[in-house]
mmCIF file of C-alpha atoms in Angstrom:
data_model
loop_
_atom_site.group_PDB
_atom_site.id
_atom_site.type_symbol
_atom_site.label_atom_id
_atom_site.label_comp_id
_atom_site.label_asym_id
_atom_site.label_seq_id
_atom_site.Cartn_x
_atom_site.Cartn_y
_atom_site.Cartn_z
ATOM 1 C CA MET A 200 236.270 118.404 193.246
ATOM 2 C CA ARG A 201 239.888 118.224 192.026
ATOM 3 C CA CYS A 202 242.038 121.359 192.944
ATOM 4 C CA LEU A 203 243.187 123.263 189.704
ATOM 5 C CA LYS A 204 247.058 123.307 189.422
ATOM 6 C CA PRO A 205 247.929 127.299 189.481
ATOM 7 C CA VAL A 206 249.138 129.059 186.389
ATOM 8 C CA THR A 207 252.481 129.611 186.753
ATOM 9 C CA LEU A 208 254.833 132.793 184.771
ATOM 10 C CA LEU A 209 256.948 129.303 183.186
ATOM 11 C CA SER A 210 253.328 127.889 181.953
ATOM 12 C CA ILE A 211 252.869 131.143 180.322
ATOM 13 C CA LEU A 212 256.246 131.492 178.677
ATOM 14 C CA THR A 213 255.876 127.592 177.852
ATOM 15 C CA LEU A 214 252.156 128.504 175.739
ATOM 16 C CA LEU A 215 253.191 132.204 174.000
ATOM 17 C CA LEU A 216 256.047 130.586 172.375
ATOM 18 C CA PHE A 217 253.981 127.535 170.990
ATOM 19 C CA SER A 218 251.189 129.361 170.073
ATOM 20 C CA GLY A 219 254.232 131.615 167.881
ATOM 21 C CA THR A 220 255.946 128.549 165.563
ATOM 22 C CA LEU A 221 252.007 127.209 165.179
ATOM 23 C CA ALA A 222 251.819 130.843 163.778
ATOM 24 C CA THR A 223 254.438 130.623 161.647
ATOM 25 C CA ALA A 224 254.390 127.640 160.362
ATOM 26 C CA LEU A 225 250.887 128.375 159.350
ATOM 27 C CA LEU A 226 251.048 131.181 157.453
ATOM 28 C CA ARG A 227 254.829 130.184 155.553
ATOM 29 C CA PRO A 228 252.825 128.597 152.435
ATOM 30 C CA VAL A 229 250.783 131.705 152.349
ATOM 31 C CA ILE A 230 253.674 134.508 151.921
ATOM 32 C CA VAL A 231 255.645 132.563 149.065
ATOM 33 C CA GLU A 232 252.485 131.595 147.112
ATOM 34 C CA ALA A 233 252.210 136.124 147.780
ATOM 35 C CA ARG A 234 256.203 136.636 146.863
ATOM 36 C CA ALA A 235 255.551 134.116 144.041
ATOM 37 C CA ALA A 236 253.065 136.289 142.300
ATOM 38 C CA ALA A 237 254.877 139.501 142.463
ATOM 39 C CA ASP A 238 257.658 139.051 140.880
ATOM 40 C CA GLY A 239 255.829 137.525 137.947
ATOM 41 C CA PRO A 240 256.415 133.990 136.482
ATOM 42 C CA GLN A 241 260.217 132.675 135.682
ATOM 43 C CA ALA A 242 261.697 130.133 134.412
ATOM 44 C CA ALA A 243 261.678 126.780 136.022
ATOM 45 C CA PRO A 244 264.419 126.242 137.953
ATOM 46 C CA ALA A 245 266.565 124.058 135.650
ATOM 47 C CA ALA A 246 267.033 120.649 136.784
ATOM 48 C CA LYS A 247 270.126 119.110 139.128
ATOM 49 C CA PRO A 248 272.417 117.612 137.266
ATOM 50 C CA ALA A 249 271.613 113.417 137.141
ATOM 51 C CA PRO A 250 275.244 112.581 138.445
ATOM 52 C CA ALA A 251 277.387 111.195 136.010
ATOM 53 C CA ALA A 252 277.488 107.268 136.092
ATOM 54 C CA PRO A 253 280.806 105.604 137.305
ATOM 55 C CA GLN A 254 283.381 105.432 135.225
ATOM 56 C CA THR A 255 284.251 101.704 135.107
ATOM 57 C CA PRO A 256 288.680 101.417 133.738
ATOM 58 C CA ALA A 257 289.045 100.436 130.246
ATOM 59 C CA ALA A 258 290.426 97.340 129.749
ATOM 60 C CA ALA A 259 293.730 96.898 130.328
ATOM 61 C CA PRO A 260 295.334 96.282 126.575
ATOM 62 C CA ALA A 261 296.805 92.834 126.121
ATOM 63 C CA GLN A 262 300.466 93.202 127.567
ATOM 64 C CA ALA A 263 302.813 92.604 125.079
ATOM 65 C CA PRO A 264 305.501 89.974 125.242
ATOM 66 C CA ALA A 265 308.806 91.225 127.235
ATOM 67 C CA THR A 266 311.399 92.326 124.581
ATOM 68 C CA PRO A 267 313.970 90.190 124.836
ATOM 69 C CA GLN A 268 317.514 90.939 126.582
ATOM 70 C CA ALA A 269 320.945 90.650 124.234
ATOM 71 C CA GLY A 270 321.706 88.080 122.454
ATOM 72 C CA TYR A 271 317.930 85.976 123.021
ATOM 73 C CA VAL A 272 315.541 86.118 120.230
ATOM 74 C CA GLY A 273 312.212 84.839 122.430
ATOM 75 C CA THR A 274 310.526 81.922 122.439
ATOM 76 C CA GLU A 275 308.925 82.516 119.209
ATOM 77 C CA VAL A 276 312.045 82.229 117.237
ATOM 78 C CA CYS A 277 312.376 79.009 118.898
ATOM 79 C CA ALA A 278 308.744 77.471 117.817
ATOM 80 C CA THR A 279 309.646 78.905 114.064
ATOM 81 C CA CYS A 280 311.764 75.669 114.062
ATOM 82 C CA HIS A 281 310.992 73.436 117.016
ATOM 83 C CA THR A 282 307.911 72.651 116.013
ATOM 84 C CA GLY A 283 305.622 71.000 119.064
ATOM 85 C CA TYR A 284 308.342 71.711 121.456
ATOM 86 C CA GLY A 285 306.272 74.772 122.538
ATOM 87 C CA THR A 286 303.094 73.340 123.086
ATOM 88 C CA SER A 287 304.390 70.713 125.053
ATOM 89 C CA ILE A 288 305.800 73.061 127.558
ATOM 90 C CA ASN A 289 302.979 74.833 127.756
ATOM 91 C CA ALA A 290 301.404 71.318 129.707
ATOM 92 C CA THR A 291 303.722 71.815 132.162
ATOM 93 C CA ARG A 292 304.024 74.050 134.619
ATOM 94 C CA HIS A 293 307.519 75.294 133.381
ATOM 95 C CA GLY A 294 305.122 77.004 131.218
ATOM 96 C CA LEU A 295 302.677 79.039 133.100
ATOM 97 C CA ALA A 296 304.262 82.856 131.546
ATOM 98 C CA LYS A 297 302.241 84.401 134.865
ATOM 99 C CA HIS A 298 303.630 82.996 137.687
ATOM 100 C CA PRO A 299 306.960 85.250 138.232
ATOM 101 C CA GLY A 300 309.264 81.930 138.983
ATOM 102 C CA THR A 301 308.273 80.257 136.134
ATOM 103 C CA PRO A 302 311.106 80.026 132.406
ATOM 104 C CA ALA A 303 308.063 81.687 130.669
ATOM 105 C CA ALA A 304 307.797 84.472 132.986
ATOM 106 C CA ALA A 305 311.746 84.669 131.860
ATOM 107 C CA GLN A 306 313.203 84.051 128.911
ATOM 108 C CA GLY A 307 311.199 81.270 127.677
ATOM 109 C CA CYS A 308 313.403 78.226 126.053
ATOM 110 C CA GLU A 309 316.415 80.213 126.776
ATOM 111 C CA THR A 310 315.996 80.300 130.490
ATOM 112 C CA CYS A 311 317.982 77.319 130.522
ATOM 113 C CA HIS A 312 319.266 76.399 127.096
ATOM 114 C CA GLY A 313 320.981 79.996 126.794
ATOM 115 C CA PRO A 314 320.749 82.726 124.566
ATOM 116 C CA GLY A 315 319.620 81.347 120.887
ATOM 117 C CA GLU A 316 320.415 84.566 119.023
ATOM 118 C CA ALA A 317 323.914 82.779 117.268
ATOM 119 C CA HIS A 318 322.311 79.447 117.483
ATOM 120 C CA ALA A 319 319.090 81.539 115.180
ATOM 121 C CA SER A 320 322.099 82.937 112.891
ATOM 122 C CA ASP A 321 323.797 79.730 112.405
ATOM 123 C CA PRO A 322 322.261 76.992 113.124
ATOM 124 C CA GLU A 323 324.568 74.425 112.026
ATOM 125 C CA LYS A 324 327.537 75.189 113.789
ATOM 126 C CA ILE A 325 326.500 77.035 116.785
ATOM 127 C CA LYS A 326 324.813 75.365 119.086
ATOM 128 C CA PRO A 327 322.386 75.699 122.508
ATOM 129 C CA LYS A 328 322.664 74.220 125.430
ATOM 130 C CA GLN A 329 321.906 70.617 125.236
ATOM 131 C CA PHE A 330 321.100 69.000 128.024
ATOM 132 C CA ASN A 331 321.286 65.330 126.630
ATOM 133 C CA LYS A 332 324.950 66.333 125.107
ATOM 134 C CA ILE A 333 325.960 67.640 128.867
ATOM 135 C CA SER A 334 327.394 66.011 132.010
ATOM 136 C CA ALA A 335 325.313 65.352 135.153
ATOM 137 C CA LYS A 336 326.943 68.088 136.756
ATOM 138 C CA GLU A 337 325.775 70.966 134.441
ATOM 139 C CA VAL A 338 322.775 69.313 134.253
ATOM 140 C CA SER A 339 321.465 69.775 137.504
ATOM 141 C CA ALA A 340 323.593 73.288 138.297
ATOM 142 C CA THR A 341 321.002 74.225 135.354
ATOM 143 C CA CYS A 342 318.044 73.248 137.389
ATOM 144 C CA THR A 343 318.907 74.028 140.385
ATOM 145 C CA THR A 344 319.546 77.390 139.755
ATOM 146 C CA CYS A 345 315.431 77.488 140.361
ATOM 147 C CA HIS A 346 314.476 74.321 142.238
ATOM 148 C CA ASN A 347 316.982 74.828 145.296
ATOM 149 C CA LYS A 348 314.238 75.239 148.439
ATOM 150 C CA GLY A 349 311.835 72.942 149.514
ATOM 151 C CA VAL A 350 313.289 69.505 149.141
ATOM 152 C CA HIS A 351 316.111 70.368 146.680
ATOM 153 C CA ALA A 352 317.891 72.697 149.044
ATOM 154 C CA LEU A 353 320.085 69.468 149.853
ATOM 155 C CA TRP A 354 320.866 68.125 146.167
ATOM 156 C CA LYS A 355 324.701 68.771 145.681
ATOM 157 C CA GLY A 356 326.343 66.690 147.550
ATOM 158 C CA SER A 357 323.653 64.011 147.985
ATOM 159 C CA GLN A 358 324.181 60.424 146.586
ATOM 160 C CA HIS A 359 322.035 60.730 144.281
ATOM 161 C CA GLU A 360 324.421 63.307 142.572
ATOM 162 C CA ALA A 361 327.943 61.910 143.946
ATOM 163 C CA ARG A 362 326.750 59.146 141.163
ATOM 164 C CA ASN A 363 327.013 60.921 138.869
ATOM 165 C CA VAL A 364 322.902 60.875 138.688
ATOM 166 C CA SER A 365 321.512 64.571 136.420
ATOM 167 C CA CYS A 366 317.667 66.166 137.076
ATOM 168 C CA ILE A 367 316.837 64.468 132.900
ATOM 169 C CA SER A 368 318.323 61.063 134.705
ATOM 170 C CA CYS A 369 314.246 60.689 135.936
ATOM 171 C CA HIS A 370 312.007 64.307 134.931
ATOM 172 C CA SER A 371 311.447 64.670 131.658
ATOM 173 C CA ILE A 372 311.224 68.517 131.193
ATOM 174 C CA HIS A 373 308.828 68.624 127.662
ATOM 175 C CA LYS A 374 307.537 64.963 127.709
ATOM 176 C CA PRO A 375 306.567 63.727 130.947
ATOM 177 C CA MET A 376 304.625 60.757 132.214
ATOM 178 C CA SER A 377 303.347 60.738 135.299
ATOM 179 C CA THR A 378 300.275 63.093 136.684
ATOM 180 C CA THR A 379 302.606 64.966 139.177
ATOM 181 C CA ALA A 380 306.570 65.617 139.063
ATOM 182 C CA GLN A 381 307.425 65.711 135.801
ATOM 183 C CA LEU A 382 308.722 61.945 135.709
ATOM 184 C CA LYS A 383 309.764 60.267 132.801
ATOM 185 C CA ALA A 384 308.270 56.420 133.585
ATOM 186 C CA ILE A 385 304.481 56.455 134.832
ATOM 187 C CA ASN A 386 305.122 56.940 138.540
ATOM 188 C CA GLN A 387 307.504 56.434 141.338
ATOM 189 C CA GLN A 388 308.072 52.702 140.628
ATOM 190 C CA GLY A 389 308.570 52.808 137.629
ATOM 191 C CA THR A 390 311.177 55.151 137.311
ATOM 192 C CA CYS A 391 312.961 53.843 140.181
ATOM 193 C CA ILE A 392 313.270 50.822 139.352
ATOM 194 C CA THR A 393 316.178 51.446 136.506
ATOM 195 C CA CYS A 394 318.058 51.892 139.601
ATOM 196 C CA HIS A 395 316.985 50.484 142.490
ATOM 197 C CA ARG A 396 315.776 46.465 140.718
ATOM 198 C CA ASP A 397 316.469 44.532 143.778
ATOM 199 C CA LYS A 398 314.594 46.710 146.168
ATOM 200 C CA VAL A 399 311.135 47.329 143.248
ATOM 201 C CA ALA A 400 311.155 43.453 143.103
ATOM 202 C CA LYS A 401 310.886 43.184 147.069
ATOM 203 C CA LEU A 402 307.361 45.123 146.641
ATOM 204 C CA ASP A 403 306.106 41.282 144.656
ATOM 205 C CA LYS A 404 307.011 39.192 147.864
ATOM 206 C CA SER A 405 303.818 38.031 150.432
ATOM 207 C CA GLY A 406 305.056 40.896 152.962
ATOM 208 C CA HIS A 407 305.961 43.923 151.696
ATOM 209 C CA MET A 408 305.226 47.621 151.933
ATOM 210 C CA PRO A 409 301.810 48.938 150.484
ATOM 211 C CA VAL A 410 303.619 50.887 147.368
ATOM 212 C CA ARG A 411 302.019 48.603 144.600
ATOM 213 C CA GLU A 412 298.430 49.173 146.538
ATOM 214 C CA GLY A 413 298.817 52.785 145.951
ATOM 215 C CA LYS A 414 298.822 53.126 149.422
ATOM 216 C CA MET A 415 302.431 54.800 149.784
ATOM 217 C CA GLU A 416 305.663 55.431 147.278
ATOM 218 C CA CYS A 417 308.943 55.414 147.327
ATOM 219 C CA THR A 418 309.142 58.757 148.712
ATOM 220 C CA SER A 419 306.806 58.715 151.021
ATOM 221 C CA CYS A 420 310.253 57.134 152.906
ATOM 222 C CA HIS A 421 313.013 58.731 150.892
ATOM 223 C CA ASN A 422 314.328 62.103 149.631
ATOM 224 C CA PRO A 423 315.849 61.524 146.461
ATOM 225 C CA HIS A 424 316.974 64.408 146.232
ATOM 226 C CA GLY A 425 319.083 64.672 149.217
ATOM 227 C CA THR A 426 318.610 64.722 153.188
ATOM 228 C CA THR A 427 320.496 64.732 156.325
ATOM 229 C CA ASN A 428 319.974 60.872 157.207
ATOM 230 C CA VAL A 429 321.544 58.512 156.210
ATOM 231 C CA ARG A 430 320.185 55.910 152.700
ATOM 232 C CA LEU A 431 317.894 59.362 151.661
ATOM 233 C CA LEU A 432 315.542 58.695 154.842
ATOM 234 C CA LYS A 433 313.336 61.835 154.490
ATOM 235 C CA THR A 434 313.099 61.974 158.681
ATOM 236 C CA GLY A 435 314.976 61.903 161.420
ATOM 237 C CA ASN A 436 318.567 61.051 161.325
ATOM 238 C CA SER A 437 318.400 57.392 162.011
ATOM 239 C CA VAL A 438 316.776 54.053 160.433
ATOM 240 C CA ASN A 439 315.074 53.909 163.664
ATOM 241 C CA GLU A 440 313.770 57.826 163.587
ATOM 242 C CA ALA A 441 312.330 57.247 160.382
ATOM 243 C CA CYS A 442 310.268 54.135 160.968
ATOM 244 C CA ALA A 443 309.380 55.354 164.302
ATOM 245 C CA SER A 444 307.694 58.317 161.983
ATOM 246 C CA CYS A 445 305.014 55.823 161.204
ATOM 247 C CA HIS A 446 305.196 53.030 164.004
ATOM 248 C CA ALA A 447 305.419 54.872 167.374
ATOM 249 C CA GLU A 448 303.889 52.370 169.859
ATOM 250 C CA LYS A 449 307.498 50.912 169.172
ATOM 251 C CA ARG A 450 309.290 54.105 169.548
ATOM 252 C CA GLY A 451 310.050 53.828 173.443
ATOM 253 C CA PRO A 452 311.566 54.688 175.229
ATOM 254 C CA TRP A 453 311.013 50.886 177.543
ATOM 255 C CA LEU A 454 312.309 50.130 181.286
ATOM 256 C CA PHE A 455 314.078 46.362 179.626
ATOM 257 C CA GLU A 456 315.392 47.708 175.795
ATOM 258 C CA HIS A 457 315.995 45.160 173.219
ATOM 259 C CA ALA A 458 319.434 45.921 172.603
ATOM 260 C CA GLY A 459 319.477 44.639 168.741
ATOM 261 C CA ILE A 460 316.410 47.300 168.484
ATOM 262 C CA ASN A 461 317.619 49.738 170.085
ATOM 263 C CA GLY A 462 321.749 49.660 169.287
ATOM 264 C CA GLU A 463 321.269 48.701 165.842
ATOM 265 C CA SER A 464 318.243 49.316 163.063
ATOM 266 C CA CYS A 465 314.456 47.958 162.634
ATOM 267 C CA ALA A 466 316.976 46.697 159.498
ATOM 268 C CA THR A 467 318.759 44.209 161.715
ATOM 269 C CA CYS A 468 315.317 41.845 161.847
ATOM 270 C CA HIS A 469 312.968 43.659 159.557
ATOM 271 C CA ASP A 470 313.606 44.441 155.329
ATOM 272 C CA PRO A 471 311.178 47.690 154.988
ATOM 273 C CA HIS A 472 310.958 46.683 151.193
ATOM 274 C CA GLY A 473 309.512 42.985 151.031
ATOM 275 C CA SER A 474 310.315 39.357 152.491
ATOM 276 C CA SER A 475 308.197 36.522 152.574
ATOM 277 C CA ASN A 476 308.670 35.831 155.698
ATOM 278 C CA ASP A 477 305.860 37.142 158.301
ATOM 279 C CA ARG A 478 305.449 40.768 159.410
ATOM 280 C CA MET A 479 308.326 41.570 156.584
ATOM 281 C CA LEU A 480 311.489 39.856 158.675
ATOM 282 C CA VAL A 481 314.729 39.340 157.242
ATOM 283 C CA ALA A 482 314.716 35.399 157.836
ATOM 284 C CA LYS A 483 312.206 32.910 159.335
ATOM 285 C CA LEU A 484 311.895 32.728 163.136
ATOM 286 C CA PRO A 485 313.335 31.217 165.440
ATOM 287 C CA PHE A 486 316.399 31.492 163.388
ATOM 288 C CA LEU A 487 316.381 34.964 162.832
ATOM 289 C CA CYS A 488 316.449 34.687 166.648
ATOM 290 C CA GLN A 489 319.428 32.041 167.005
ATOM 291 C CA ARG A 490 321.462 34.846 165.156
ATOM 292 C CA CYS A 491 322.465 36.461 168.403
ATOM 293 C CA HIS A 492 320.943 33.734 170.983
ATOM 294 C CA ASN A 493 322.504 31.200 170.229
ATOM 295 C CA HIS A 494 324.032 30.692 173.849
ATOM 296 C CA THR A 495 320.684 30.944 175.946
ATOM 297 C CA ARG A 496 318.677 29.290 178.450
ATOM 298 C CA HIS A 497 317.556 27.451 175.265
ATOM 299 C CA PRO A 498 319.034 24.590 173.431
ATOM 300 C CA SER A 499 321.156 25.919 170.998
ATOM 301 C CA THR A 500 320.888 23.533 168.945
ATOM 302 C CA ILE A 501 317.989 24.569 166.985
ATOM 303 C CA TYR A 502 318.991 23.182 163.716
ATOM 304 C CA ASP A 503 320.743 19.739 165.293
ATOM 305 C CA ASN A 504 317.801 16.793 164.023
ATOM 306 C CA LYS A 505 317.406 15.976 167.631
ATOM 307 C CA VAL A 506 316.096 19.027 168.729
ATOM 308 C CA VAL A 507 314.116 20.114 165.844
ATOM 309 C CA GLN A 508 311.927 16.511 165.922
ATOM 310 C CA SER A 509 311.110 17.061 169.755
ATOM 311 C CA SER A 510 310.986 21.220 169.831
ATOM 312 C CA ASN A 511 307.732 23.002 169.451
ATOM 313 C CA ARG A 512 309.540 26.308 169.261
ATOM 314 C CA LEU A 513 309.639 25.713 165.269
ATOM 315 C CA PHE A 514 305.682 26.050 164.762
ATOM 316 C CA SER A 515 302.816 28.692 165.569
ATOM 317 C CA ARG A 516 305.055 32.281 165.978
ATOM 318 C CA SER A 517 307.798 30.499 167.780
ATOM 319 C CA CYS A 518 309.961 32.659 170.147
ATOM 320 C CA VAL A 519 306.949 35.768 170.553
ATOM 321 C CA THR A 520 304.282 33.023 170.852
ATOM 322 C CA CYS A 521 306.157 34.021 174.435
ATOM 323 C CA HIS A 522 308.527 36.815 174.233
ATOM 324 C CA SER A 523 305.481 38.739 172.885
ATOM 325 C CA ALA A 524 306.290 42.268 173.964
ATOM 326 C CA ILE A 525 309.934 41.732 171.947
ATOM 327 C CA HIS A 526 310.184 45.251 170.953
ATOM 328 C CA GLY A 527 311.019 46.282 174.652
ATOM 329 C CA SER A 528 308.941 45.904 178.062
ATOM 330 C CA ASN A 529 308.126 48.554 180.604
ATOM 331 C CA HIS A 530 306.687 46.168 182.837
ATOM 332 C CA PRO A 531 308.913 45.276 186.357
ATOM 333 C CA SER A 532 308.427 41.475 185.119
ATOM 334 C CA GLY A 533 309.651 42.514 181.337
ATOM 335 C CA SER A 534 313.244 41.698 181.771
ATOM 336 C CA THR A 535 312.614 38.742 179.204
ATOM 337 C CA PHE A 536 310.298 40.134 176.843
ATOM 338 C CA LEU A 537 307.327 38.087 178.119
ATOM 339 C CA ARG A 538 304.939 41.087 179.250
ATOM 340 C CA GLN A 539 303.805 44.675 178.222
#
């Protein structure tokens, strides 16, 4: 038989505290009802006011066009006579009024053409800035007030700028034909051919860069707005560096270098715009090699009638059939470019 635990003073105090708390909880409703009956009927307490619905900010009124500055009349006045120009420019980036960097966000037409108040008062005698009647430098100076960063940063002093080519020689602000860059022709090739006919014509040769297939553009290699490289090449500081940006396997460094490649440029042997020869070479092998190697261990009279009849070095891949590592070799025995 289990013995009962002795009753301690702490147990008694805990029991009394619990009993008092229970009695208070049971008698509280009775006390409240008796007090309500003694006070008599009263008005029901007012209901809590419903929380106010959150106020939505009133729609901001449409922003009125900025008041033209002194001497300016605004695009609406220009459009009363020059119909169609406002619509055409609104379809381009120049017409994005919500973009703070566009002409439309500033003074509209007058951002480029200058203040038009005097012209509006006397259209016959006073003309605004007409880009087809001012010099190329004035045209470019107007455009470069905005287009002076990124690819346009080196325009001043570039080859095109020095040859009196202006921005509107290639671009059309109101009637662009291309989907990008607002060109006057449908694509870059059509724009560049207006001056560089010989280069674009080479793209029709059997060996060519994939420009006409749409995989490259003129600007894949060149930046027409100016560069630090030769021939407006956009990458590096030499022809070789520009070519090696894609053809990295030809860059080297090599244990044995082909002097004509690393000492000069890739264009010594290749025509980057197109060629009728294999691998876009400027001449057919072996005649290309013999432009430099005309007194070597091989007969230097390859053009001679007798050698042509007996030599097999005119066929197949010619010199590079054996000298396969023609761009350079890292092999200890690669001094003659026979091995990689």
